[in-house]
Coordinates of N, CA, C and O in Angstrom, one line a residue:
M1 N 132.9 120.9 199.4 CA 131.7 120.3 198.9 C 132.2 118.6 199.5 O 133.1 118.2 199.2
A2 N 131.1 118.4 200.3 CA 131.5 116.8 201.0 C 130.8 115.7 200.0 O 130.4 116.1 198.8
E3 N 131.6 114.6 200.2 CA 131.1 113.6 199.3 C 129.6 113.4 199.3 O 129.0 113.5 200.5
L4 N 129.1 112.9 198.1 CA 127.8 113.0 198.1 C 127.4 111.3 198.4 O 127.9 110.4 197.7
T5 N 126.5 111.5 199.1 CA 126.0 110.1 200.0 C 125.0 109.8 198.9 O 124.1 110.8 198.6
F6 N 124.2 108.6 198.8 CA 122.8 108.2 198.3 C 121.9 109.0 199.1 O 120.9 109.6 198.1
Q7 N 121.9 109.2 200.0 CA 120.7 109.9 201.3 C 120.8 111.1 200.2 O 119.7 111.6 200.3
K8 N 121.9 112.0 200.5 CA 121.8 113.3 199.9 C 121.3 113.6 198.5 O 120.8 114.4 198.0
Y9 N 122.1 112.7 197.6 CA 121.7 112.3 196.5 C 120.0 112.2 196.2 O 119.0 113.0 195.3
L10 N 119.3 111.1 197.1 CA 117.9 111.2 196.6 C 117.2 112.3 196.8 O 116.2 112.3 196.3
K11 N 117.8 113.1 198.0 CA 117.0 114.0 198.7 C 116.8 115.1 197.4 O 115.5 115.6 197.3
T12 N 117.9 115.6 197.0 CA 117.8 116.4 196.1 C 117.3 115.7 194.8 O 116.3 116.6 193.9
Y13 N 117.2 114.7 194.4 CA 116.7 114.2 193.2 C 115.0 114.3 193.3 O 114.0 114.4 192.5
V14 N 114.7 113.5 194.7 CA 113.1 113.4 194.7 C 112.3 115.2 194.8 O 111.5 115.2 194.3
R15 N 113.4 115.8 195.1 CA 113.0 117.3 195.4 C 112.4 117.8 193.8 O 111.9 118.5 193.6
Q16 N 113.7 117.5 193.0 CA 113.7 118.0 191.5 C 112.4 117.2 190.9 O 111.5 117.9 189.9
L17 N 112.3 116.0 191.3 CA 111.2 115.3 190.7 C 109.6 115.7 190.9 O 108.8 115.4 190.2
S18 N 109.7 116.1 192.0 CA 108.3 116.9 192.7 C 107.9 117.7 192.2 O 108.5 118.8 191.5
E19 N 106.8 117.5 191.9 CA 105.7 118.7 191.0 C 105.2 120.1 192.3 O 105.2 120.8 191.6
Q20 N 105.7 119.6 193.6 CA 105.5 120.7 194.7 C 106.8 121.2 195.2 O 106.9 121.7 196.0
N21 N 107.9 120.4 194.6 CA 109.4 121.0 195.2 C 109.3 120.8 196.5 O 109.7 121.6 197.4
T22 N 109.2 119.5 196.8 CA 109.3 119.2 198.2 C 109.9 117.7 198.5 O 110.3 117.0 197.7
V23 N 110.2 117.4 199.8 CA 110.6 115.9 200.4 C 109.8 115.7 201.2 O 110.3 114.8 201.8
S24 N 108.7 116.2 201.3 CA 107.8 115.6 202.4 C 107.0 114.2 201.8 O 106.4 114.0 200.9
I25 N 107.3 113.0 202.5 CA 107.1 111.8 202.1 C 105.5 111.6 202.0 O 105.1 111.1 200.9
I26 N 104.8 112.4 202.7 CA 103.3 112.2 202.5 C 102.8 113.2 201.2 O 101.9 112.6 200.3
R27 N 103.5 114.3 201.1 CA 103.0 114.6 199.5 C 103.7 114.1 198.6 O 103.0 113.9 197.3
L28 N 104.7 113.5 198.4 CA 105.4 112.8 197.5 C 104.4 111.4 197.0 O 104.2 111.2 196.3
A29 N 104.3 110.8 198.5 CA 103.4 109.5 198.1 C 102.2 109.8 197.2 O 101.7 109.1 196.6
D30 N 101.5 111.0 197.6 CA 100.5 111.4 196.9 C 100.9 111.7 195.4 O 100.0 111.2 194.5
E31 N 101.8 112.2 195.2 CA 102.2 112.2 193.9 C 102.6 111.2 193.2 O 101.8 110.9 192.1
A32 N 103.1 110.2 193.9 CA 103.5 109.1 193.1 C 102.6 108.1 192.9 O 102.4 107.3 191.9
S33 N 101.3 108.4 193.7 CA 99.9 107.6 193.5 C 99.2 107.9 192.6 O 98.2 107.2 192.1
G34 N 99.4 109.2 192.0 CA 98.7 109.9 191.2 C 99.6 110.0 190.0 O 99.8 108.6 189.4
T35 N 99.9 111.0 189.3 CA 100.5 110.9 188.0 C 101.9 111.2 187.7 O 102.5 111.2 186.7
N36 N 102.3 111.3 188.6 CA 104.1 111.7 188.7 C 104.7 110.2 188.8 O 105.3 109.9 189.8
Y37 N 104.8 109.4 187.7 CA 105.4 107.9 187.5 C 107.1 108.0 187.9 O 107.6 106.8 188.4
R38 N 107.6 109.4 187.6 CA 109.0 109.0 187.5 C 109.6 109.1 189.1 O 110.6 109.3 189.3
I39 N 108.4 109.7 190.0 CA 109.0 109.8 191.3 C 109.1 108.5 192.0 O 109.5 108.1 193.1
R40 N 108.3 107.4 191.7 CA 108.0 106.5 192.4 C 109.2 105.6 193.0 O 109.2 105.3 194.2
E41 N 110.2 105.0 192.2 CA 111.1 104.4 192.6 C 112.1 105.2 193.7 O 112.5 104.8 194.8
P42 N 112.5 106.6 193.2 CA 113.5 107.4 193.8 C 112.8 107.8 195.3 O 113.6 107.5 196.3
L43 N 111.3 107.7 195.3 CA 110.6 108.1 196.6 C 110.8 106.9 197.7 O 111.1 107.1 198.5
M44 N 110.6 105.4 197.1 CA 110.7 104.5 197.8 C 112.0 104.4 198.4 O 112.3 104.0 199.5
L45 N 113.3 104.7 197.8 CA 114.8 104.7 198.1 C 114.9 105.6 199.1 O 115.3 105.0 200.2
Y46 N 114.6 107.2 198.9 CA 114.6 107.8 199.6 C 113.9 107.8 201.0 O 114.5 107.8 202.1
A47 N 112.7 107.2 201.1 CA 112.0 106.6 202.7 C 112.5 105.8 203.0 O 112.8 105.8 204.4
M48 N 113.0 104.5 202.5 CA 113.9 103.5 202.8 C 115.1 104.2 203.7 O 115.5 104.0 204.8
V49 N 116.0 105.1 202.9 CA 117.3 105.5 203.9 C 117.0 106.3 204.6 O 118.0 106.6 205.3
T50 N 116.0 107.0 204.9 CA 115.5 108.0 205.7 C 114.8 107.3 206.8 O 114.7 108.3 207.7
G51 N 114.5 106.3 206.8 CA 114.0 105.6 207.9 C 112.4 105.8 208.0 O 111.8 106.0 209.1
Q52 N 112.0 106.3 207.1 CA 110.4 106.7 206.8 C 109.6 105.8 206.0 O 108.3 106.2 205.2
S53 N 110.2 104.4 205.9 CA 109.3 103.4 205.1 C 107.7 103.4 205.4 O 107.0 103.2 204.7
N54 N 107.5 103.5 207.0 CA 106.1 103.1 207.3 C 105.0 104.2 207.2 O 104.1 104.1 206.6
K55 N 106.2 105.3 207.0 CA 105.3 106.6 206.7 C 104.5 106.6 205.3 O 103.7 107.0 204.8
L56 N 105.8 105.9 204.5 CA 105.3 105.7 202.9 C 104.3 104.8 202.8 O 103.5 105.3 201.9
L57 N 104.5 103.9 203.4 CA 103.4 102.9 203.2 C 101.8 103.3 203.5 O 100.9 103.3 202.9
C58 N 101.7 104.1 204.4 CA 100.7 104.9 205.2 C 100.2 105.7 204.3 O 98.9 105.8 204.2
A59 N 101.0 106.3 203.6 CA 100.5 107.3 202.7 C 99.9 107.2 201.2 O 99.6 107.7 200.3
T60 N 100.7 106.0 200.8 CA 100.7 105.6 199.5 C 99.2 105.1 199.1 O 98.5 103.8 199.8
K61 N 98.6 105.6 198.3 CA 97.1 105.2 198.1 C 96.7 104.3 197.0 O 95.7 103.8 196.8
N62 N 97.7 104.3 195.9 CA 97.4 103.5 194.7 C 98.0 102.1 195.2 O 99.2 101.9 195.7
A63 N 96.8 101.4 195.0 CA 97.3 100.0 195.6 C 98.3 99.1 194.9 O 98.9 98.2 195.6
E64 N 98.3 99.2 193.5 CA 99.4 98.7 192.9 C 100.9 99.0 193.3 O 101.7 98.3 193.8
L65 N 100.7 100.2 193.5 CA 102.1 100.6 193.9 C 102.4 100.5 195.5 O 103.6 100.1 195.7
Y66 N 101.5 100.5 196.3 CA 101.4 100.2 197.8 C 102.0 98.9 197.7 O 102.7 98.3 198.5
K67 N 101.4 98.0 196.7 CA 101.8 96.4 196.9 C 103.5 95.7 196.7 O 104.1 95.6 196.9
E68 N 103.4 97.0 195.6 CA 105.5 97.0 195.4 C 106.1 97.4 196.3 O 107.1 96.6 196.7
Y69 N 105.7 98.3 197.0 CA 106.7 99.3 198.2 C 106.4 98.1 199.2 O 107.8 97.9 199.8
H70 N 105.3 97.8 199.7 CA 105.1 96.7 200.9 C 106.2 95.2 200.5 O 106.9 94.9 201.3
G71 N 106.1 94.9 199.4 CA 107.0 93.7 198.6 C 108.3 94.0 199.0 O 109.2 93.3 199.6
I72 N 108.5 95.2 198.6 CA 110.2 95.2 198.8 C 110.5 95.7 200.2 O 111.6 95.0 200.7
L73 N 110.0 96.5 200.9 CA 109.9 97.0 202.3 C 110.0 95.9 203.3 O 110.8 95.6 204.2
T74 N 109.2 94.9 203.0 CA 108.9 94.0 204.1 C 109.9 92.5 203.5 O 110.2 91.7 204.5
T75 N 110.6 92.1 202.4 CA 111.3 91.4 202.1 C 112.9 91.9 202.5 O 113.8 90.9 202.9
Y76 N 113.2 93.1 202.1 CA 114.5 93.3 202.5 C 114.8 94.4 203.3 O 114.0 95.3 203.7
L77 N 116.0 94.4 204.0 CA 116.5 95.5 204.6 C 117.0 96.2 204.2 O 117.7 96.1 202.9
K78 N 117.4 97.9 204.7 CA 118.0 98.9 203.6 C 119.0 98.2 203.5 O 119.9 98.2 202.3
E79 N 120.1 97.1 204.2 CA 121.4 97.1 203.8 C 121.5 96.4 202.5 O 122.5 96.1 201.9
Q80 N 120.5 95.3 202.8 CA 120.1 94.2 201.6 C 119.7 95.0 200.2 O 120.4 94.6 199.2
V81 N 119.0 95.8 200.4 CA 118.7 96.7 198.8 C 119.9 97.5 198.6 O 120.1 97.1 197.6
M82 N 120.8 97.9 199.4 CA 121.9 98.7 198.9 C 122.9 97.7 198.5 O 123.4 98.2 197.5
A83 N 123.0 96.9 198.9 CA 123.9 95.6 198.2 C 123.3 94.9 197.0 O 124.4 94.9 196.2
I84 N 122.0 94.9 196.7 CA 121.6 94.8 195.7 C 121.6 95.9 194.3 O 121.9 95.3 193.5
L85 N 121.6 97.0 194.8 CA 122.0 97.8 193.9 C 123.3 98.1 193.5 O 123.6 98.4 192.2
A86 N 124.0 97.7 194.3 CA 125.7 98.3 194.4 C 126.1 96.9 193.4 O 127.1 97.2 192.5
E87 N 125.5 95.6 193.7 CA 125.9 94.4 192.8 C 125.2 94.1 191.7 O 125.7 93.7 190.8
G88 N 124.0 95.1 191.2 CA 123.5 95.1 190.1 C 122.5 93.8 189.8 O 122.4 93.5 188.6
T89 N 122.1 93.1 190.9 CA 121.6 91.9 190.6 C 120.2 92.1 190.4 O 119.8 93.5 190.6
D90 N 119.3 91.3 189.6 CA 118.2 91.7 189.4 C 116.8 91.2 190.4 O 115.4 90.9 189.7
E91 N 117.2 91.4 191.7 CA 116.3 91.0 192.7 C 115.1 92.1 192.6 O 114.0 92.0 193.1
L92 N 115.8 93.2 192.4 CA 114.8 94.7 192.2 C 114.4 95.2 190.7 O 115.0 94.6 189.9
P93 N 113.3 95.6 190.5 CA 112.6 96.4 189.6 C 114.2 97.2 188.7 O 114.7 97.7 189.4
E94 N 114.3 97.1 187.2 CA 115.2 97.9 186.6 C 115.2 99.4 187.1 O 116.2 100.0 187.3
N95 N 114.2 100.0 187.5 CA 113.6 101.3 187.6 C 114.7 102.0 188.8 O 115.0 102.9 189.3
Y96 N 114.9 100.9 190.1 CA 115.5 101.1 191.0 C 116.8 101.0 190.6 O 117.6 101.8 191.1
H97 N 117.4 100.1 189.8 CA 118.5 100.1 189.7 C 119.4 101.6 188.7 O 120.2 101.7 188.8
K98 N 118.2 102.2 188.1 CA 118.6 103.2 187.4 C 118.9 104.5 187.9 O 119.7 105.2 187.8
V99 N 117.8 104.7 189.3 CA 118.0 105.3 190.3 C 119.7 105.3 190.8 O 120.3 106.4 191.1
W100 N 119.9 103.9 191.0 CA 121.3 103.9 191.4 C 122.5 104.4 190.7 O 123.7 104.9 190.8
R101 N 122.5 103.9 189.3 CA 123.5 104.2 188.5 C 123.2 105.4 188.2 O 124.6 106.2 188.0
S102 N 122.5 106.1 188.5 CA 122.3 107.9 188.0 C 123.3 108.4 189.1 O 123.8 109.2 189.1
Y103 N 123.0 107.8 190.5 CA 123.6 108.4 191.6 C 125.1 108.1 191.5 O 126.0 109.2 192.1
V104 N 125.4 106.8 191.1 CA 127.4 106.7 191.0 C 127.4 107.4 190.0 O 128.9 107.7 190.0
S105 N 127.0 107.6 188.8 CA 127.4 108.5 187.9 C 127.7 110.2 188.4 O 128.8 110.4 188.2
V106 N 126.9 110.5 189.2 CA 127.0 111.8 189.5 C 128.2 111.8 190.9 O 128.8 113.0 190.9
R107 N 128.2 110.7 191.4 CA 129.1 110.6 192.6 C 130.6 110.5 192.1 O 131.3 111.4 192.6
D108 N 130.7 109.8 191.2 CA 132.0 109.5 190.4 C 132.7 110.9 189.6 O 133.2 111.0 189.8
R109 N 131.6 111.3 189.3 CA 131.9 112.7 188.2 C 132.6 113.9 189.4 O 133.4 114.2 189.2
S110 N 132.0 113.8 190.7 CA 132.5 114.7 191.5 C 134.0 114.1 191.9 O 134.6 115.0 192.2
L111 N 134.1 113.1 192.3 CA 135.4 112.3 192.6 C 136.3 112.7 191.5 O 137.6 113.0 191.9
A112 N 136.1 112.6 190.1 CA 136.9 113.0 189.3 C 137.1 114.3 189.1 O 138.3 115.0 189.2
D113 N 136.2 115.4 189.6 CA 136.5 116.7 189.5 C 137.5 116.9 190.7 O 138.5 118.0 190.3
Q114 N 137.4 116.5 191.8 CA 138.3 116.7 193.1 C 139.7 116.3 192.7 O 140.7 116.7 193.0
E115 N 140.2 115.3 191.8 CA 141.1 114.7 191.2 C 141.7 115.8 190.4 O 143.0 116.0 190.4
T116 N 140.7 116.3 189.6 CA 141.4 117.5 188.6 C 141.8 118.6 189.6 O 142.5 119.3 189.3
I117 N 141.0 118.9 190.2 CA 141.2 120.2 191.1 C 142.3 120.1 192.0 O 143.5 120.8 192.1
G118 N 143.0 118.6 192.4 CA 144.3 118.6 192.9 C 145.4 118.8 192.2 O 146.5 119.0 192.4
L119 N 145.0 118.1 190.9 CA 146.2 118.4 189.7 C 146.1 119.9 189.6 O 147.7 120.6 189.2
I120 N 145.4 120.7 189.5 CA 145.6 122.0 189.4 C 146.3 122.6 190.5 O 147.1 123.4 190.2
R121 N 146.2 122.0 191.7 CA 146.6 123.0 192.9 C 148.0 122.5 192.5 O 149.0 123.3 193.1
N122 N 148.5 121.5 192.3 CA 149.9 121.1 192.3 C 150.8 121.9 191.0 O 151.7 122.4 191.3
K123 N 149.6 121.9 189.9 CA 150.3 123.1 188.6 C 150.4 124.3 189.5 O 151.6 125.1 189.2
I124 N 149.8 124.8 190.1 CA 149.8 126.3 190.5 C 151.2 126.4 191.7 O 151.9 127.2 191.8
H125 N 151.4 125.2 192.3 CA 152.7 125.4 193.5 C 153.4 125.3 192.6 O 154.8 125.9 193.0
R126 N 154.0 124.4 191.4 CA 154.9 124.2 190.9 C 155.4 125.7 189.8 O 156.5 125.9 189.7
L127 N 154.4 126.2 189.3 CA 154.6 127.4 189.1 C 154.8 128.6 190.0 O 155.9 129.3 189.4
Q128 N 154.7 128.5 191.0 CA 155.1 129.4 191.9 C 156.2 129.3 192.5 O 157.1 130.2 192.5
E129 N 156.7 128.4 192.6 CA 158.0 127.9 192.7 C 159.1 128.1 191.5 O 160.0 128.6 192.0
K130 N 158.6 127.9 190.3 CA 159.6 128.0 189.2 C 159.7 129.2 189.1 O 160.8 130.0 188.5
H131 N 158.5 130.3 188.9 CA 158.7 131.6 188.6 C 159.0 132.5 189.9 O 159.0 133.7 189.8
E132 N 159.1 131.8 191.3 CA 159.5 132.4 192.3 C 158.5 133.6 192.4 O 158.7 134.8 193.0
I133 N 157.1 133.3 192.5 CA 156.0 134.1 192.7 C 155.8 134.2 194.3 O 155.5 133.1 194.9
P134 N 155.7 135.4 194.8 CA 155.0 135.6 196.1 C 153.7 135.1 196.6 O 152.8 135.2 195.6
I135 N 153.5 134.2 197.4 CA 152.3 133.6 197.8 C 151.2 134.6 197.9 O 150.3 134.4 197.4
A136 N 151.8 135.8 198.4 CA 150.5 136.8 198.5 C 150.1 137.2 197.1 O 149.0 137.5 197.0
E137 N 150.9 137.5 196.3 CA 150.4 137.8 194.8 C 149.8 136.9 194.2 O 148.6 137.2 193.6
I138 N 150.0 135.4 194.3 CA 149.3 134.3 193.9 C 148.0 134.2 194.7 O 146.6 134.1 193.9
R139 N 147.7 134.4 195.8 CA 146.4 134.7 196.6 C 145.7 135.7 196.0 O 144.5 135.5 195.7
D140 N 146.0 136.7 195.6 CA 145.7 138.1 195.4 C 144.9 137.7 193.7 O 143.9 138.0 193.5
A141 N 145.8 137.0 193.0 CA 145.2 137.0 191.8 C 144.3 136.0 191.5 O 143.2 136.1 190.6
M142 N 144.3 134.9 192.4 CA 143.1 134.2 192.5 C 142.0 134.5 192.4 O 140.7 134.1 192.1
A143 N 141.7 135.7 193.4 CA 140.4 136.0 194.0 C 139.5 134.9 194.7 O 138.3 135.3 194.4
L144 N 140.2 134.6 195.5 CA 139.6 133.4 196.4 C 139.1 133.9 198.1 O 140.1 135.1 198.0
K145 N 138.6 133.6 198.3 CA 138.1 134.1 199.6 C 139.4 133.7 200.6 O 139.7 132.6 200.3
P146 N 139.6 134.2 201.3 CA 141.0 133.6 202.1 C 140.8 132.1 202.8 O 141.6 131.6 202.7
A147 N 139.4 132.1 203.3 CA 139.5 130.7 203.7 C 139.3 129.7 202.8 O 140.1 128.8 203.3
K148 N 138.9 129.6 201.3 CA 138.7 128.7 200.6 C 140.4 128.8 200.1 O 140.8 127.5 199.9
Y149 N 141.0 129.8 200.2 CA 142.5 129.7 199.3 C 143.1 128.7 200.6 O 144.1 127.7 199.8
N150 N 143.1 129.1 201.6 CA 144.0 128.2 202.4 C 143.4 126.7 202.7 O 144.3 125.7 202.7
R151 N 142.1 126.8 202.6 CA 141.8 125.1 202.6 C 142.1 124.6 201.5 O 142.7 123.2 201.4
W152 N 142.0 125.3 200.2 CA 142.5 124.5 199.1 C 143.8 124.6 199.0 O 144.7 123.8 198.7
V153 N 144.7 125.7 198.5 CA 145.7 125.9 198.3 C 147.0 125.2 199.4 O 147.9 124.7 199.1
V154 N 146.8 125.9 200.5 CA 147.5 125.4 202.0 C 147.7 124.2 202.2 O 148.4 123.5 202.5
H155 N 146.3 123.9 202.7 CA 146.0 122.5 203.2 C 145.5 121.3 202.2 O 145.5 120.3 202.8
G156 N 145.6 121.6 200.9 CA 145.2 120.6 200.2 C 143.7 119.9 200.1 O 143.4 119.2 199.4
D157 N 142.7 120.8 200.6 CA 141.5 120.4 200.6 C 140.6 120.7 199.2 O 140.5 121.6 198.7
C158 N 140.7 119.8 198.5 CA 139.7 119.6 196.8 C 138.7 120.0 196.9 O 138.5 120.4 195.9
T159 N 137.8 119.9 198.1 CA 136.5 119.9 198.1 C 136.2 121.3 198.6 O 135.2 121.9 198.6
A160 N 137.4 122.2 198.6 CA 137.0 123.9 199.1 C 136.8 124.5 197.9 O 136.0 125.5 198.2
V161 N 136.9 124.1 196.8 CA 136.5 124.9 195.5 C 135.6 123.8 194.5 O 136.0 123.0 194.4
T162 N 135.0 124.2 193.6 CA 134.5 124.0 192.6 C 135.7 123.4 191.3 O 136.6 124.3 191.5
L163 N 135.5 123.1 190.4 CA 136.5 122.7 189.4 C 136.6 124.1 188.7 O 137.6 124.6 188.2
A164 N 135.6 124.5 188.4 CA 135.5 126.3 187.4 C 135.9 127.0 188.6 O 136.8 128.1 187.9
E165 N 136.2 127.1 189.7 CA 136.8 127.9 190.5 C 138.4 127.7 190.6 O 139.0 128.6 190.4
A166 N 138.9 126.4 190.7 CA 139.9 126.1 190.2 C 140.6 126.3 189.1 O 141.6 126.8 188.5
R167 N 139.8 126.3 188.1 CA 140.4 126.7 186.7 C 140.5 128.1 186.5 O 141.7 128.7 186.0
T168 N 139.6 129.0 186.8 CA 139.7 130.4 187.2 C 140.9 130.7 187.6 O 141.9 131.7 187.4
A169 N 141.2 130.1 188.7 CA 142.3 130.5 189.8 C 143.5 130.0 188.9 O 144.7 130.7 188.8
F170 N 143.7 129.0 188.1 CA 144.8 128.4 187.5 C 144.9 129.6 186.2 O 146.1 130.2 186.3
N171 N 144.1 130.1 185.8 CA 144.0 131.1 184.6 C 144.5 131.9 185.4 O 145.4 133.1 184.5
A172 N 144.2 132.7 186.4 CA 144.7 133.9 187.1 C 146.2 133.9 187.5 O 146.8 134.8 186.9
V173 N 146.6 132.6 187.9 CA 147.9 132.6 188.0 C 148.8 132.6 186.9 O 150.0 133.3 186.8
T174 N 148.4 132.2 185.7 CA 149.0 132.0 184.4 C 149.1 133.5 183.9 O 150.3 134.0 183.2
E175 N 148.3 134.1 184.0 CA 148.1 135.2 183.3 C 148.8 136.1 184.5 O 149.6 136.9 183.8
L176 N 149.1 135.9 185.6 CA 150.3 137.0 186.3 C 151.6 136.5 185.8 O 152.1 137.5 186.1
I177 N 151.7 135.5 185.8 CA 153.1 134.8 185.2 C 153.4 135.8 184.1 O 154.3 136.3 183.5
Q178 N 152.3 135.8 183.0 CA 152.6 136.4 181.8 C 153.0 137.7 181.8 O 153.5 138.5 181.2
E179 N 152.2 138.5 182.9 CA 152.2 140.0 182.9 C 153.7 140.2 183.7 O 154.2 141.3 183.1
Q180 N 154.2 139.3 184.5 CA 155.7 139.7 185.1 C 156.8 139.1 183.8 O 157.8 140.0 184.0
Q181 N 156.4 138.4 183.1 CA 157.2 138.2 182.2 C 157.2 139.1 181.0 O 158.5 139.6 180.2
N182 N 156.2 139.7 180.7 CA 156.1 140.8 179.6 C 155.6 141.8 180.1 O 154.5 142.4 180.0
P183 N 156.1 142.3 180.9 CA 155.5 143.9 181.5 C 155.0 144.8 180.5 O 155.5 144.9 179.7
K184 N 154.0 145.6 180.9 CA 153.8 146.4 179.7 C 154.4 148.0 180.2 O 154.4 148.4 181.4
L185 N 154.8 148.5 179.1 CA 155.4 149.6 179.2 C 154.3 150.7 179.6 O 153.2 151.1 178.5
Q186 N 154.3 151.9 180.3 CA 153.4 152.8 180.8 C 154.4 153.9 180.5 O 155.4 154.4 180.9
F187 N 153.8 155.2 180.0 CA 154.3 156.4 179.4 C 153.6 157.5 180.4 O 152.4 157.7 180.7

């Protein structure tokens, strides 16, 4: 999983907020001009970061909403809006800052997950060395696709697996170690 950008976040977010499950600026502007109030700020930011600001202005039918969008889009450049959001200044209405804070929360959670995945990878390496388990057995116990295993365990790419996959893989390795230390007797 690649690093979450504001644009990727907004695309997913406006689609989720959309009553039509769309990212079409024209359809979303129609929703925002109507009863879908929650989509208004994310839509303006999405149009701005995707270079569709003019399309949004043309499609916005609600005069009050058009005035708000026009005011922001003609006053600030994209880079200025991004700086205002990142700095948390009060130049933009609070609802725009809420969208930004939501993005930062999701982005940072993803980074924290990647750090945890890296720690789990290190634990697996230490266990493998300590208990002298062949790499092939570890790979088989993890039940990961070979490409994922190589990206994560061999090359250290912590974006190759999810946190849930990493935890499952670690549990599989610890179970393998327990089975080797306490073999079951078969009759």
